[in-house]
C-alpha positions as a Markdown table, in Angstrom:
| # | Residue | x | y | z |
|---|---|---|---|---|
| 1 | Met | 0.0 | 0.0 | 0.0 |
| 2 | Met | 1.3 | 3.4 | -1.0 |
| 3 | Val | 1.3 | 6.1 | 1.8 |
| 4 | Phe | 0.5 | 9.6 | 0.5 |
| 5 | Asp | 2.8 | 12.2 | 2.1 |
| 6 | Arg | 1.0 | 15.5 | 2.1 |
| 7 | Ser | 4.0 | 17.3 | 3.5 |
| 8 | Val | 5.7 | 17.3 | 0.1 |
| 9 | Ile | 2.7 | 18.8 | -1.7 |
| 10 | Pro | 2.9 | 22.6 | -1.9 |
| 11 | Ala | 0.1 | 24.6 | -0.3 |
| 12 | Thr | -2.6 | 25.8 | -2.8 |
| 13 | Ile | -3.3 | 29.5 | -3.1 |
| 14 | Leu | -6.3 | 30.9 | -4.9 |
| 15 | Val | -5.8 | 34.2 | -6.7 |
| 16 | Val | -9.0 | 36.2 | -7.3 |
| 17 | Glu | -8.5 | 39.1 | -9.6 |
| 18 | Asp | -10.5 | 40.3 | -12.6 |
| 19 | Glu | -7.6 | 42.1 | -14.4 |
| 20 | Met | -5.7 | 39.4 | -16.3 |
| 21 | Met | -2.3 | 41.0 | -16.2 |
| 22 | Ile | -2.4 | 41.6 | -12.5 |
| 23 | Arg | -3.8 | 38.0 | -11.9 |
| 24 | Met | -0.9 | 36.6 | -14.0 |
| 25 | Asn | 1.7 | 38.6 | -12.0 |
| 26 | Thr | 0.2 | 37.5 | -8.7 |
| 27 | Val | 0.1 | 33.8 | -9.9 |
| 28 | Glu | 3.8 | 34.2 | -10.8 |
| 29 | Met | 4.5 | 35.4 | -7.2 |
| 30 | Val | 2.7 | 32.4 | -5.8 |
| 31 | Glu | 4.7 | 30.1 | -8.0 |
| 32 | Asp | 8.0 | 31.9 | -7.2 |
| 33 | Ala | 7.2 | 31.3 | -3.5 |
| 34 | Gly | 6.8 | 27.6 | -4.2 |
| 35 | Tyr | 3.0 | 27.3 | -3.8 |
| 36 | Ala | 0.5 | 25.9 | -6.2 |
| 37 | Pro | -1.7 | 28.6 | -7.7 |
| 38 | Leu | -5.4 | 28.5 | -8.7 |
| 39 | Glu | -7.1 | 31.4 | -10.5 |
| 40 | Ala | -10.6 | 32.9 | -10.4 |
| 41 | Ala | -11.7 | 36.1 | -12.2 |
| 42 | Asp | -14.3 | 37.0 | -9.7 |
| 43 | Ala | -15.8 | 36.1 | -6.3 |
| 44 | Asp | -18.4 | 33.7 | -7.8 |
| 45 | Gly | -15.6 | 31.7 | -9.4 |
| 46 | Ala | -13.7 | 31.7 | -6.2 |
| 47 | Val | -16.6 | 30.4 | -4.1 |
| 48 | Ala | -17.2 | 27.6 | -6.7 |
| 49 | Met | -13.6 | 26.5 | -6.4 |
| 50 | Leu | -13.7 | 26.6 | -2.6 |
| 51 | Glu | -16.9 | 24.5 | -2.7 |
| 52 | Ser | -15.3 | 21.9 | -5.0 |
| 53 | Arg | -11.8 | 21.6 | -3.4 |
| 54 | Ser | -10.5 | 21.0 | 0.1 |
| 55 | Asp | -6.8 | 21.9 | -0.5 |
| 56 | Ile | -7.0 | 25.7 | -0.7 |
| 57 | Ala | -4.9 | 27.2 | 2.2 |
| 58 | Leu | -5.1 | 30.9 | 1.3 |
| 59 | Ile | -6.9 | 33.3 | -1.0 |
| 60 | Val | -5.4 | 36.5 | -2.4 |
| 61 | Thr | -8.3 | 38.7 | -3.6 |
| 62 | Asp | -8.7 | 42.1 | -5.1 |
| 63 | Ile | -11.4 | 44.3 | -3.7 |
| 64 | Gln | -12.9 | 45.8 | -6.8 |
| 65 | Met | -14.3 | 43.1 | -9.0 |
| 66 | Pro | -17.4 | 42.5 | -11.1 |
| 67 | Gly | -20.0 | 40.0 | -10.1 |
| 68 | Ser | -22.2 | 39.4 | -7.1 |
| 69 | Met | -19.6 | 40.2 | -4.5 |
| 70 | Asp | -16.6 | 42.4 | -4.2 |
| 71 | Gly | -13.4 | 41.3 | -2.4 |
| 72 | Val | -14.5 | 42.5 | 1.0 |
| 73 | Glu | -17.7 | 40.5 | 0.8 |
| 74 | Leu | -15.7 | 37.5 | -0.5 |
| 75 | Ala | -13.3 | 37.8 | 2.5 |
| 76 | Gln | -16.3 | 37.9 | 4.9 |
| 77 | Ala | -17.9 | 34.9 | 3.2 |
| 78 | Val | -14.7 | 32.8 | 3.2 |
| 79 | His | -14.1 | 33.7 | 6.8 |
| 80 | Arg | -17.6 | 32.5 | 7.7 |
| 81 | Arg | -17.7 | 29.3 | 5.6 |
| 82 | Trp | -14.1 | 28.2 | 5.5 |
| 83 | Pro | -12.5 | 29.6 | 8.7 |
| 84 | Leu | -9.3 | 27.8 | 8.2 |
| 85 | Val | -8.6 | 29.4 | 4.9 |
| 86 | Lys | -6.3 | 32.4 | 5.3 |
| 87 | Ile | -7.1 | 35.7 | 3.5 |
| 88 | Ile | -5.0 | 38.4 | 1.9 |
| 89 | Val | -6.9 | 41.4 | 0.4 |
| 90 | Val | -5.3 | 43.7 | -2.0 |
| 91 | Ser | -6.4 | 47.1 | -3.4 |
| 92 | Gly | -5.2 | 50.3 | -4.9 |
| 93 | Leu | -7.5 | 52.1 | -2.5 |
| 94 | Asn | -7.3 | 52.5 | 1.3 |
| 95 | Arg | -7.7 | 49.5 | 3.6 |
| 96 | Pro | -11.5 | 48.9 | 4.2 |
| 97 | Ile | -12.5 | 48.8 | 7.9 |
| 98 | Asp | -14.9 | 45.9 | 7.5 |
| 99 | Leu | -12.4 | 43.1 | 6.8 |
| 100 | Pro | -12.4 | 40.0 | 9.0 |
| 101 | Ala | -10.1 | 40.4 | 12.0 |
| 102 | Asp | -7.4 | 37.9 | 10.8 |
| 103 | Cys | -7.3 | 39.2 | 7.2 |
| 104 | Arg | -4.1 | 40.8 | 5.9 |
| 105 | Phe | -4.2 | 43.8 | 3.6 |
| 106 | Phe | -1.8 | 44.9 | 0.9 |
| 107 | Gly | -1.9 | 48.1 | -1.2 |
| 108 | Lys | -1.2 | 48.0 | -5.0 |
| 109 | Pro | 1.2 | 47.8 | -6.6 |
| 110 | Leu | 2.2 | 44.6 | -4.8 |
| 111 | Glu | 5.8 | 44.2 | -3.7 |
| 112 | Ala | 6.7 | 40.5 | -4.4 |
| 113 | Gly | 9.1 | 40.1 | -1.5 |
| 114 | Asp | 6.7 | 41.4 | 1.0 |
| 115 | Met | 3.8 | 39.4 | -0.4 |
| 116 | Ile | 5.8 | 36.1 | -0.4 |
| 117 | Cys | 7.0 | 36.8 | 3.2 |
| 118 | Gln | 3.3 | 37.3 | 4.3 |
| 119 | Met | 2.2 | 34.1 | 2.6 |
| 120 | Arg | 4.9 | 32.1 | 4.3 |
| 121 | Asp | 4.1 | 33.8 | 7.6 |
| 122 | Met | 0.4 | 32.8 | 7.2 |
| 123 | Ile | 0.7 | 29.3 | 5.9 |
| 124 | Gly | 4.3 | 28.2 | 6.2 |
| 125 | Arg | 6.9 | 27.5 | 3.7 |
| 126 | Ala | 5.9 | 25.8 | 0.4 |
């Protein structure tokens, strides 16, 4: 019988961003940090992924997005439904006051080194 060692599998990070170039850059940061990226263009796509997978450790979401929820509403929904999933919210605007308590906030443009350090601080090394 083969034993599956989960410790060698990189943590999965879901990047939620409607602007393709920014999403691609963020996915590249996730890969550079050694994590496995997933992508969603809006909150509805992110929720569908969270409902269908159990391996997502962290989400990185923009605030301003089309669809039924913005990034703040997504962060609140994830915090309620999947409390073990860590959350980083990014925006070119000021930090909103209504983020979940354990949520981290980054302003745009993202600084790759700072973002990677924050991911590792929240979910450990890849």
